[in-house]
Amino acid sequence: MERRNFIKNSALAMALLSIYKTDVFAQQEMLRAYNFKPLRNNVGIFTEQGGTIGWLNSSNGFVVVDAQFPTSAPHVIEELKKLGEKPFKYLINTHHHSDHTAGNIAFKGLAEKVVAHQNSLVNQKRGAEKANSLDKQLLPDTTFGIGWKAPVGDEKISAYYYGSAHTNGDAVYHFENANIVHVGDLVSNRKYPYIDRENGAHIGNWVTALEKIHNQFDNDTLFIFGHSREPEKVTGNKADIKAFQNYLQNLLSFVGAEIKAGKSKEDILKATAIPNATEWQGEGIQRSLTAAYDELKGV
């Protein structure tokens, strides 16, 4: 009898310990509210707050694309350092918005070079000066116009600029061997985009840029998007590039038709979906409608 009770109690204790451990692990996962995920060929993504970060773990150093915020950037640095003691060769910015660059400061004294399109540097500096926060911003020290290339270990990185789109300083970065392209906010996957006309955005040019991207890369290319309505869908394929291009085309067509029909801006802003692009949902449709209206009216 005593032996049976001992076995019974021991089993109960082990079960409770197992539950306790599981609960502790669950709490730890909840506390670690970010996702550090490999994709292929030593290229991966990091998500927490703001725009999606891309990273490369090469044989001779790390590359990070975008930096989110000062509170989240140290987490991707910490995760990469777990992969080995290597230098941070490049910190690369897709464009200037703070949810992609405010975390640059976490790489001060760590990143050997900070890379961005030349217009992105201008926009970053102007924004920081306006906010009186230049001391809290690590600005790019390496800029380019049409393109830029750099070998990093066994990988080759190529940058491309297609003109004004989401801003006037958006660039995409191709990890050639992995065949992964970080397009930044040139794609907002099924989520209404921010169209920054104050900093040179142009929807018509954006449509053209997406056409060039769709044609330039192949069917095996994996794309990293700046934002997505569903957090797990920050990567995708050429069909997603085409779908977002379709959204922008239909946005311009809808607003143009409404203007032609004599609708006021206030009436146009009452729309709750873009015809033929209803996959795009969430908050922010008025931003798209306003930007399209102002662009078409030449405001």
PDB file of C-alpha atoms in Angstrom:
ATOM      1  CA  MET A   1       0.000   0.000   0.000  1.00  0.00           C
ATOM      2  CA  GLU A   2       2.770   2.388   0.962  1.00  0.00           C
ATOM      3  CA  ARG A   3       4.590   1.576  -2.275  1.00  0.00           C
ATOM      4  CA  ARG A   4       1.461   2.269  -4.320  1.00  0.00           C
ATOM      5  CA  ASN A   5       0.968   5.619  -2.563  1.00  0.00           C
ATOM      6  CA  PHE A   6       4.623   6.512  -3.111  1.00  0.00           C
ATOM      7  CA  ILE A   7       4.350   5.770  -6.832  1.00  0.00           C
ATOM      8  CA  LYS A   8       1.033   7.637  -7.048  1.00  0.00           C
ATOM      9  CA  ASN A   9       2.391  10.679  -5.216  1.00  0.00           C
ATOM     10  CA  SER A  10       5.610  10.655  -7.240  1.00  0.00           C
ATOM     11  CA  ALA A  11       3.632  10.568 -10.489  1.00  0.00           C
ATOM     12  CA  LEU A  12       1.490  13.457  -9.259  1.00  0.00           C
ATOM     13  CA  ALA A  13       4.583  15.448  -8.311  1.00  0.00           C
ATOM     14  CA  MET A  14       6.147  14.834 -11.720  1.00  0.00           C
ATOM     15  CA  ALA A  15       2.935  15.902 -13.435  1.00  0.00           C
ATOM     16  CA  LEU A  16       2.761  19.087 -11.382  1.00  0.00           C
ATOM     17  CA  LEU A  17       6.435  19.801 -12.111  1.00  0.00           C
ATOM     18  CA  SER A  18       5.785  19.288 -15.804  1.00  0.00           C
ATOM     19  CA  ILE A  19       2.849  21.709 -15.706  1.00  0.00           C
ATOM     20  CA  TYR A  20       4.910  24.225 -13.740  1.00  0.00           C
ATOM     21  CA  LYS A  21       7.785  24.016 -16.216  1.00  0.00           C
ATOM     22  CA  THR A  22       5.441  24.380 -19.177  1.00  0.00           C
ATOM     23  CA  ASP A  23       3.870  27.413 -17.521  1.00  0.00           C
ATOM     24  CA  VAL A  24       7.290  28.985 -16.903  1.00  0.00           C
ATOM     25  CA  PHE A  25       8.296  28.391 -20.517  1.00  0.00           C
ATOM     26  CA  ALA A  26       4.990  29.869 -21.689  1.00  0.00           C
ATOM     27  CA  GLN A  27       5.598  32.944 -19.537  1.00  0.00           C
ATOM     28  CA  GLN A  28       9.087  33.295 -20.977  1.00  0.00           C
ATOM     29  CA  GLU A  29       7.700  33.113 -24.506  1.00  0.00           C
ATOM     30  CA  MET A  30       5.116  35.760 -23.622  1.00  0.00           C
ATOM     31  CA  LEU A  31       7.850  37.992 -22.230  1.00  0.00           C
ATOM     32  CA  ARG A  32       9.883  37.482 -25.413  1.00  0.00           C
ATOM     33  CA  ALA A  33       7.351  39.211 -27.629  1.00  0.00           C
ATOM     34  CA  TYR A  34       9.522  39.154 -30.726  1.00  0.00           C
ATOM     35  CA  ASN A  35      10.165  36.672 -33.501  1.00  0.00           C
ATOM     36  CA  PHE A  36      13.673  35.881 -34.786  1.00  0.00           C
ATOM     37  CA  LYS A  37      13.261  33.530 -37.722  1.00  0.00           C
ATOM     38  CA  PRO A  38      15.638  32.095 -40.356  1.00  0.00           C
ATOM     39  CA  LEU A  39      14.310  31.928 -43.917  1.00  0.00           C
ATOM     40  CA  ARG A  40      17.006  30.343 -46.104  1.00  0.00           C
ATOM     41  CA  ASN A  41      20.729  30.542 -46.859  1.00  0.00           C
ATOM     42  CA  ASN A  42      21.552  32.327 -43.586  1.00  0.00           C
ATOM     43  CA  VAL A  43      19.047  35.114 -44.242  1.00  0.00           C
ATOM     44  CA  GLY A  44      16.147  35.671 -41.855  1.00  0.00           C
ATOM     45  CA  ILE A  45      13.701  38.157 -40.379  1.00  0.00           C
ATOM     46  CA  PHE A  46      13.013  39.776 -37.028  1.00  0.00           C
ATOM     47  CA  THR A  47       9.646  41.214 -36.003  1.00  0.00           C
ATOM     48  CA  GLU A  48       8.639  43.048 -32.850  1.00  0.00           C
ATOM     49  CA  GLN A  49       7.605  46.682 -33.297  1.00  0.00           C
ATOM     50  CA  GLY A  50       7.548  48.623 -36.550  1.00  0.00           C
ATOM     51  CA  GLY A  51       8.867  47.541 -39.929  1.00  0.00           C
ATOM     52  CA  THR A  52      10.189  44.036 -40.556  1.00  0.00           C
ATOM     53  CA  ILE A  53      13.941  43.639 -40.027  1.00  0.00           C
ATOM     54  CA  GLY A  54      15.959  41.423 -42.369  1.00  0.00           C
ATOM     55  CA  TRP A  55      19.292  39.892 -41.333  1.00  0.00           C
ATOM     56  CA  LEU A  56      22.215  37.972 -42.804  1.00  0.00           C
ATOM     57  CA  ASN A  57      24.520  35.709 -40.814  1.00  0.00           C
ATOM     58  CA  SER A  58      27.477  35.418 -43.179  1.00  0.00           C
ATOM     59  CA  SER A  59      30.798  33.690 -42.633  1.00  0.00           C
ATOM     60  CA  ASN A  60      32.575  36.961 -41.888  1.00  0.00           C
ATOM     61  CA  GLY A  61      29.908  39.182 -40.367  1.00  0.00           C
ATOM     62  CA  PHE A  62      26.298  40.235 -39.912  1.00  0.00           C
ATOM     63  CA  VAL A  63      24.104  42.479 -42.033  1.00  0.00           C
ATOM     64  CA  VAL A  64      20.890  44.018 -40.693  1.00  0.00           C
ATOM     65  CA  VAL A  65      18.223  45.644 -42.875  1.00  0.00           C
ATOM     66  CA  ASP A  66      16.221  48.263 -40.925  1.00  0.00           C
ATOM     67  CA  ALA A  67      16.315  48.787 -37.185  1.00  0.00           C
ATOM     68  CA  GLN A  68      12.792  49.414 -35.828  1.00  0.00           C
ATOM     69  CA  PHE A  69      12.977  51.316 -32.500  1.00  0.00           C
ATOM     70  CA  PRO A  70      15.604  51.811 -29.764  1.00  0.00           C
ATOM     71  CA  THR A  71      13.659  49.421 -27.514  1.00  0.00           C
ATOM     72  CA  SER A  72      13.506  46.572 -30.041  1.00  0.00           C
ATOM     73  CA  ALA A  73      16.788  46.888 -31.988  1.00  0.00           C
ATOM     74  CA  PRO A  74      18.874  45.509 -29.076  1.00  0.00           C
ATOM     75  CA  HIS A  75      16.854  42.285 -29.268  1.00  0.00           C
ATOM     76  CA  VAL A  76      17.898  41.510 -32.848  1.00  0.00           C
ATOM     77  CA  ILE A  77      21.492  42.407 -31.943  1.00  0.00           C
ATOM     78  CA  GLU A  78      21.315  40.017 -28.981  1.00  0.00           C
ATOM     79  CA  GLU A  79      19.930  37.185 -31.120  1.00  0.00           C
ATOM     80  CA  LEU A  80      22.573  37.639 -33.814  1.00  0.00           C
ATOM     81  CA  LYS A  81      25.388  37.659 -31.265  1.00  0.00           C
ATOM     82  CA  LYS A  82      24.205  34.216 -30.149  1.00  0.00           C
ATOM     83  CA  LEU A  83      25.160  32.973 -33.643  1.00  0.00           C
ATOM     84  CA  GLY A  84      28.841  33.841 -33.216  1.00  0.00           C
ATOM     85  CA  GLU A  85      31.357  36.541 -32.444  1.00  0.00           C
ATOM     86  CA  LYS A  86      31.419  38.450 -35.715  1.00  0.00           C
ATOM     87  CA  PRO A  87      31.429  42.097 -36.739  1.00  0.00           C
ATOM     88  CA  PHE A  88      28.275  43.883 -37.873  1.00  0.00           C
ATOM     89  CA  LYS A  89      29.380  44.738 -41.415  1.00  0.00           C
ATOM     90  CA  TYR A  90      26.376  46.757 -42.543  1.00  0.00           C
ATOM     91  CA  LEU A  91      23.234  48.310 -41.135  1.00  0.00           C
ATOM     92  CA  ILE A  92      21.009  49.067 -44.119  1.00  0.00           C
ATOM     93  CA  ASN A  93      17.888  51.269 -44.212  1.00  0.00           C
ATOM     94  CA  THR A  94      15.115  50.748 -46.761  1.00  0.00           C
ATOM     95  CA  HIS A  95      13.834  54.315 -46.186  1.00  0.00           C
ATOM     96  CA  HIS A  96      13.769  56.996 -43.481  1.00  0.00           C
ATOM     97  CA  HIS A  97      10.591  56.402 -41.431  1.00  0.00           C
ATOM     98  CA  SER A  98      11.205  56.111 -37.709  1.00  0.00           C
ATOM     99  CA  ASP A  99       9.722  52.610 -37.367  1.00  0.00           C
ATOM    100  CA  HIS A 100      12.627  51.512 -39.609  1.00  0.00           C
ATOM    101  CA  THR A 101      15.429  53.845 -38.486  1.00  0.00           C
ATOM    102  CA  ALA A 102      14.883  55.069 -34.901  1.00  0.00           C
ATOM    103  CA  GLY A 103      16.665  51.908 -33.754  1.00  0.00           C
ATOM    104  CA  ASN A 104      19.772  52.814 -35.778  1.00  0.00           C
ATOM    105  CA  ILE A 105      21.184  54.359 -32.612  1.00  0.00           C
ATOM    106  CA  ALA A 106      21.467  50.884 -31.035  1.00  0.00           C
ATOM    107  CA  PHE A 107      24.128  50.086 -33.680  1.00  0.00           C
ATOM    108  CA  LYS A 108      26.316  53.083 -32.855  1.00  0.00           C
ATOM    109  CA  GLY A 109      29.871  51.829 -32.435  1.00  0.00           C
ATOM    110  CA  LEU A 110      28.759  48.402 -33.667  1.00  0.00           C
ATOM    111  CA  ALA A 111      27.886  48.683 -37.369  1.00  0.00           C
ATOM    112  CA  GLU A 112      30.895  49.319 -39.593  1.00  0.00           C
ATOM    113  CA  LYS A 113      28.772  51.112 -42.197  1.00  0.00           C
ATOM    114  CA  VAL A 114      25.215  52.458 -42.321  1.00  0.00           C
ATOM    115  CA  VAL A 115      23.763  52.352 -45.848  1.00  0.00           C
ATOM    116  CA  ALA A 116      20.735  54.048 -47.419  1.00  0.00           C
ATOM    117  CA  HIS A 117      19.563  55.834 -50.539  1.00  0.00           C
ATOM    118  CA  GLN A 118      20.773  59.435 -50.661  1.00  0.00           C
ATOM    119  CA  ASN A 119      17.212  60.784 -50.317  1.00  0.00           C
ATOM    120  CA  SER A 120      16.674  58.643 -47.246  1.00  0.00           C
ATOM    121  CA  LEU A 121      19.648  60.321 -45.589  1.00  0.00           C
ATOM    122  CA  VAL A 122      18.243  63.766 -46.396  1.00  0.00           C
ATOM    123  CA  ASN A 123      14.838  62.764 -45.000  1.00  0.00           C
ATOM    124  CA  GLN A 124      16.311  61.185 -41.868  1.00  0.00           C
ATOM    125  CA  LYS A 125      18.421  64.226 -41.093  1.00  0.00           C
ATOM    126  CA  ARG A 126      15.590  66.685 -41.741  1.00  0.00           C
ATOM    127  CA  GLY A 127      13.203  64.684 -39.563  1.00  0.00           C
ATOM    128  CA  ALA A 128      15.702  64.455 -36.710  1.00  0.00           C
ATOM    129  CA  GLU A 129      16.471  68.180 -36.897  1.00  0.00           C
ATOM    130  CA  LYS A 130      12.757  68.978 -36.878  1.00  0.00           C
ATOM    131  CA  ALA A 131      12.294  66.808 -33.783  1.00  0.00           C
ATOM    132  CA  ASN A 132      15.484  68.181 -32.207  1.00  0.00           C
ATOM    133  CA  SER A 133      16.734  64.596 -31.860  1.00  0.00           C
ATOM    134  CA  LEU A 134      19.880  64.418 -34.005  1.00  0.00           C
ATOM    135  CA  ASP A 135      21.791  63.146 -30.975  1.00  0.00           C
ATOM    136  CA  LYS A 136      19.419  60.173 -30.816  1.00  0.00           C
ATOM    137  CA  GLN A 137      19.826  59.224 -34.481  1.00  0.00           C
ATOM    138  CA  LEU A 138      22.591  57.282 -36.225  1.00  0.00           C
ATOM    139  CA  LEU A 139      22.557  58.590 -39.783  1.00  0.00           C
ATOM    140  CA  PRO A 140      23.750  56.684 -42.878  1.00  0.00           C
ATOM    141  CA  ASP A 141      27.409  57.239 -43.764  1.00  0.00           C
ATOM    142  CA  THR A 142      27.231  55.366 -47.091  1.00  0.00           C
ATOM    143  CA  THR A 143      24.647  56.462 -49.659  1.00  0.00           C
ATOM    144  CA  PHE A 144      23.862  55.745 -53.300  1.00  0.00           C
ATOM    145  CA  GLY A 145      21.708  56.975 -56.153  1.00  0.00           C
ATOM    146  CA  ILE A 146      20.602  54.270 -58.598  1.00  0.00           C
ATOM    147  CA  GLY A 147      22.236  51.254 -56.948  1.00  0.00           C
ATOM    148  CA  TRP A 148      24.849  49.786 -54.631  1.00  0.00           C
ATOM    149  CA  LYS A 149      26.609  46.418 -54.306  1.00  0.00           C
ATOM    150  CA  ALA A 150      28.592  44.711 -51.559  1.00  0.00           C
ATOM    151  CA  PRO A 151      29.966  41.186 -51.045  1.00  0.00           C
ATOM    152  CA  VAL A 152      29.592  39.838 -47.507  1.00  0.00           C
ATOM    153  CA  GLY A 153      31.139  36.414 -47.001  1.00  0.00           C
ATOM    154  CA  ASP A 154      29.556  34.054 -49.526  1.00  0.00           C
ATOM    155  CA  GLU A 155      26.606  36.402 -50.089  1.00  0.00           C
ATOM    156  CA  LYS A 156      26.240  39.321 -52.483  1.00  0.00           C
ATOM    157  CA  ILE A 157      23.937  42.229 -51.719  1.00  0.00           C
ATOM    158  CA  SER A 158      22.582  44.477 -54.461  1.00  0.00           C
ATOM    159  CA  ALA A 159      20.488  47.591 -53.866  1.00  0.00           C
ATOM    160  CA  TYR A 160      18.057  49.112 -56.371  1.00  0.00           C
ATOM    161  CA  TYR A 161      16.256  52.441 -56.496  1.00  0.00           C
ATOM    162  CA  TYR A 162      13.168  52.846 -58.698  1.00  0.00           C
ATOM    163  CA  GLY A 163      12.213  56.467 -58.013  1.00  0.00           C
ATOM    164  CA  SER A 164       9.540  58.011 -55.816  1.00  0.00           C
ATOM    165  CA  ALA A 165       6.999  55.586 -54.419  1.00  0.00           C
ATOM    166  CA  HIS A 166       6.158  55.188 -50.701  1.00  0.00           C
ATOM    167  CA  THR A 167       8.646  58.069 -50.190  1.00  0.00           C
ATOM    168  CA  ASN A 168      11.276  59.542 -52.490  1.00  0.00           C
ATOM    169  CA  GLY A 169      14.006  57.429 -50.876  1.00  0.00           C
ATOM    170  CA  ASP A 170      12.861  53.789 -50.955  1.00  0.00           C
ATOM    171  CA  ALA A 171      15.415  51.146 -51.936  1.00  0.00           C
ATOM    172  CA  VAL A 172      15.168  47.358 -52.145  1.00  0.00           C
ATOM    173  CA  TYR A 173      17.985  44.986 -51.191  1.00  0.00           C
ATOM    174  CA  HIS A 174      18.590  41.656 -52.903  1.00  0.00           C
ATOM    175  CA  PHE A 175      20.518  38.890 -51.145  1.00  0.00           C
ATOM    176  CA  GLU A 176      21.469  37.279 -54.423  1.00  0.00           C
ATOM    177  CA  ASN A 177      22.530  33.764 -53.395  1.00  0.00           C
ATOM    178  CA  ALA A 178      19.593  33.341 -51.033  1.00  0.00           C
ATOM    179  CA  ASN A 179      17.386  35.062 -53.645  1.00  0.00           C
ATOM    180  CA  ILE A 180      15.621  37.069 -50.956  1.00  0.00           C
ATOM    181  CA  VAL A 181      14.583  40.696 -51.539  1.00  0.00           C
ATOM    182  CA  HIS A 182      13.722  43.129 -48.746  1.00  0.00           C
ATOM    183  CA  VAL A 183      11.337  45.650 -50.296  1.00  0.00           C
ATOM    184  CA  GLY A 184      10.646  47.655 -47.133  1.00  0.00           C
ATOM    185  CA  ASP A 185       7.392  49.611 -47.275  1.00  0.00           C
ATOM    186  CA  LEU A 186       7.137  49.330 -51.044  1.00  0.00           C
ATOM    187  CA  VAL A 187       4.751  46.514 -50.108  1.00  0.00           C
ATOM    188  CA  SER A 188       2.181  46.660 -47.337  1.00  0.00           C
ATOM    189  CA  ASN A 189       0.672  43.177 -47.512  1.00  0.00           C
ATOM    190  CA  ARG A 190      -3.142  43.343 -47.307  1.00  0.00           C
ATOM    191  CA  LYS A 191      -2.841  46.344 -44.981  1.00  0.00           C
ATOM    192  CA  TYR A 192      -3.605  49.924 -45.986  1.00  0.00           C
ATOM    193  CA  PRO A 193      -0.266  51.641 -46.654  1.00  0.00           C
ATOM    194  CA  TYR A 194       1.077  54.964 -45.476  1.00  0.00           C
ATOM    195  CA  ILE A 195       1.682  57.187 -48.506  1.00  0.00           C
ATOM    196  CA  ASP A 196       4.130  59.917 -47.470  1.00  0.00           C
ATOM    197  CA  ARG A 197       3.506  62.730 -49.938  1.00  0.00           C
ATOM    198  CA  GLU A 198       5.318  65.182 -47.651  1.00  0.00           C
ATOM    199  CA  ASN A 199       8.482  63.205 -48.381  1.00  0.00           C
ATOM    200  CA  GLY A 200       8.009  62.666 -52.090  1.00  0.00           C
ATOM    201  CA  ALA A 201       5.583  59.737 -52.345  1.00  0.00           C
ATOM    202  CA  HIS A 202       3.939  59.236 -55.748  1.00  0.00           C
ATOM    203  CA  ILE A 203       1.349  56.501 -56.297  1.00  0.00           C
ATOM    204  CA  GLY A 204       1.666  56.494 -60.091  1.00  0.00           C
ATOM    205  CA  ASN A 205       5.431  56.005 -59.871  1.00  0.00           C
ATOM    206  CA  TRP A 206       4.906  53.422 -57.138  1.00  0.00           C
ATOM    207  CA  VAL A 207       2.813  51.313 -59.523  1.00  0.00           C
ATOM    208  CA  THR A 208       5.650  51.504 -62.064  1.00  0.00           C
ATOM    209  CA  ALA A 209       8.259  50.581 -59.449  1.00  0.00           C
ATOM    210  CA  LEU A 210       6.296  47.477 -58.447  1.00  0.00           C
ATOM    211  CA  GLU A 211       6.051  46.467 -62.111  1.00  0.00           C
ATOM    212  CA  LYS A 212       9.836  46.705 -62.396  1.00  0.00           C
ATOM    213  CA  ILE A 213      10.303  44.649 -59.228  1.00  0.00           C
ATOM    214  CA  HIS A 214       7.835  42.020 -60.466  1.00  0.00           C
ATOM    215  CA  ASN A 215       9.677  41.727 -63.765  1.00  0.00           C
ATOM    216  CA  GLN A 216      13.204  41.867 -62.361  1.00  0.00           C
ATOM    217  CA  PHE A 217      13.030  38.918 -59.970  1.00  0.00           C
ATOM    218  CA  ASP A 218      12.080  35.298 -60.619  1.00  0.00           C
ATOM    219  CA  ASN A 219       9.411  32.943 -59.308  1.00  0.00           C
ATOM    220  CA  ASP A 220      11.760  31.549 -56.654  1.00  0.00           C
ATOM    221  CA  THR A 221      12.405  34.975 -55.132  1.00  0.00           C
ATOM    222  CA  LEU A 222      11.216  35.366 -51.547  1.00  0.00           C
ATOM    223  CA  PHE A 223      10.182  38.911 -50.643  1.00  0.00           C
ATOM    224  CA  ILE A 224      10.299  40.531 -47.207  1.00  0.00           C
ATOM    225  CA  PHE A 225       7.604  43.180 -46.709  1.00  0.00           C
ATOM    226  CA  GLY A 226       7.750  46.143 -44.359  1.00  0.00           C
ATOM    227  CA  HIS A 227       4.268  45.484 -42.980  1.00  0.00           C
ATOM    228  CA  SER A 228       1.426  42.992 -43.200  1.00  0.00           C
ATOM    229  CA  ARG A 229      -2.125  42.869 -41.835  1.00  0.00           C
ATOM    230  CA  GLU A 230      -1.394  39.336 -40.628  1.00  0.00           C
ATOM    231  CA  PRO A 231       1.956  39.312 -38.751  1.00  0.00           C
ATOM    232  CA  GLU A 232       3.006  35.914 -40.118  1.00  0.00           C
ATOM    233  CA  LYS A 233       2.632  37.134 -43.717  1.00  0.00           C
ATOM    234  CA  VAL A 234       5.514  39.605 -43.815  1.00  0.00           C
ATOM    235  CA  THR A 235       7.093  37.420 -46.492  1.00  0.00           C
ATOM    236  CA  GLY A 236       5.652  36.418 -49.829  1.00  0.00           C
ATOM    237  CA  ASN A 237       6.131  36.005 -53.554  1.00  0.00           C
ATOM    238  CA  LYS A 238       5.623  37.766 -56.878  1.00  0.00           C
ATOM    239  CA  ALA A 239       1.865  37.275 -56.641  1.00  0.00           C
ATOM    240  CA  ASP A 240       1.864  39.464 -53.521  1.00  0.00           C
ATOM    241  CA  ILE A 241       3.850  42.151 -55.366  1.00  0.00           C
ATOM    242  CA  LYS A 242       1.261  42.082 -58.144  1.00  0.00           C
ATOM    243  CA  ALA A 243      -1.619  42.144 -55.658  1.00  0.00           C
ATOM    244  CA  PHE A 244      -0.323  45.290 -53.985  1.00  0.00           C
ATOM    245  CA  GLN A 245       0.297  46.910 -57.349  1.00  0.00           C
ATOM    246  CA  ASN A 246      -3.330  46.069 -58.154  1.00  0.00           C
ATOM    247  CA  TYR A 247      -4.419  47.789 -54.930  1.00  0.00           C
ATOM    248  CA  LEU A 248      -2.624  51.002 -55.865  1.00  0.00           C
ATOM    249  CA  GLN A 249      -3.941  50.915 -59.445  1.00  0.00           C
ATOM    250  CA  ASN A 250      -7.506  50.445 -58.231  1.00  0.00           C
ATOM    251  CA  LEU A 251      -7.055  53.172 -55.637  1.00  0.00           C
ATOM    252  CA  LEU A 252      -6.113  55.660 -58.359  1.00  0.00           C
ATOM    253  CA  SER A 253      -8.897  54.438 -60.678  1.00  0.00           C
ATOM    254  CA  PHE A 254     -11.560  54.667 -57.963  1.00  0.00           C
ATOM    255  CA  VAL A 255     -10.588  58.123 -56.744  1.00  0.00           C
ATOM    256  CA  GLY A 256     -10.180  59.365 -60.325  1.00  0.00           C
ATOM    257  CA  ALA A 257     -13.669  58.159 -61.235  1.00  0.00           C
ATOM    258  CA  GLU A 258     -15.138  59.769 -58.125  1.00  0.00           C
ATOM    259  CA  ILE A 259     -13.479  63.092 -58.958  1.00  0.00           C
ATOM    260  CA  LYS A 260     -14.768  62.868 -62.529  1.00  0.00           C
ATOM    261  CA  ALA A 261     -18.259  62.206 -61.157  1.00  0.00           C
ATOM    262  CA  GLY A 262     -18.077  65.477 -59.236  1.00  0.00           C
ATOM    263  CA  LYS A 263     -17.641  63.990 -55.760  1.00  0.00           C
ATOM    264  CA  SER A 264     -16.070  66.171 -53.110  1.00  0.00           C
ATOM    265  CA  LYS A 265     -13.001  65.097 -51.150  1.00  0.00           C
ATOM    266  CA  GLU A 266     -15.192  64.702 -48.070  1.00  0.00           C
ATOM    267  CA  ASP A 267     -17.528  62.340 -49.928  1.00  0.00           C
ATOM    268  CA  ILE A 268     -14.642  60.310 -51.337  1.00  0.00           C
ATOM    269  CA  LEU A 269     -13.167  59.879 -47.850  1.00  0.00           C
ATOM    270  CA  LYS A 270     -16.370  58.129 -46.748  1.00  0.00           C
ATOM    271  CA  ALA A 271     -15.399  55.013 -48.744  1.00  0.00           C
ATOM    272  CA  THR A 272     -14.811  51.928 -46.580  1.00  0.00           C
ATOM    273  CA  ALA A 273     -13.075  49.751 -49.205  1.00  0.00           C
ATOM    274  CA  ILE A 274     -11.304  50.097 -52.537  1.00  0.00           C
ATOM    275  CA  PRO A 275     -13.322  48.380 -55.304  1.00  0.00           C
ATOM    276  CA  ASN A 276     -11.572  45.336 -56.811  1.00  0.00           C
ATOM    277  CA  ALA A 277      -9.002  45.401 -53.970  1.00  0.00           C
ATOM    278  CA  THR A 278     -11.101  44.511 -50.928  1.00  0.00           C
ATOM    279  CA  GLU A 279      -8.374  42.238 -49.499  1.00  0.00           C
ATOM    280  CA  TRP A 280      -6.827  45.439 -48.157  1.00  0.00           C
ATOM    281  CA  GLN A 281      -8.425  46.104 -44.795  1.00  0.00           C
ATOM    282  CA  GLY A 282      -7.799  47.493 -41.317  1.00  0.00           C
ATOM    283  CA  GLU A 283      -7.320  51.120 -40.384  1.00  0.00           C
ATOM    284  CA  GLY A 284      -5.978  53.831 -42.632  1.00  0.00           C
ATOM    285  CA  ILE A 285      -8.058  53.784 -45.805  1.00  0.00           C
ATOM    286  CA  GLN A 286      -8.498  57.562 -45.504  1.00  0.00           C
ATOM    287  CA  ARG A 287      -4.718  58.004 -45.797  1.00  0.00           C
ATOM    288  CA  SER A 288      -4.764  56.211 -49.148  1.00  0.00           C
ATOM    289  CA  LEU A 289      -7.807  58.103 -50.386  1.00  0.00           C
ATOM    290  CA  THR A 290      -6.380  61.475 -49.331  1.00  0.00           C
ATOM    291  CA  ALA A 291      -3.024  60.793 -50.986  1.00  0.00           C
ATOM    292  CA  ALA A 292      -4.671  59.656 -54.224  1.00  0.00           C
ATOM    293  CA  TYR A 293      -7.005  62.661 -54.260  1.00  0.00           C
ATOM    294  CA  ASP A 294      -4.179  65.144 -53.687  1.00  0.00           C
ATOM    295  CA  GLU A 295      -1.970  63.484 -56.312  1.00  0.00           C
ATOM    296  CA  LEU A 296      -4.702  63.456 -58.951  1.00  0.00           C
ATOM    297  CA  LYS A 297      -5.709  67.058 -58.181  1.00  0.00           C
ATOM    298  CA  GLY A 298      -2.080  68.193 -58.245  1.00  0.00           C
ATOM    299  CA  VAL A 299      -2.194  69.464 -54.667  1.00  0.00           C
TER     300      VAL A 299
END
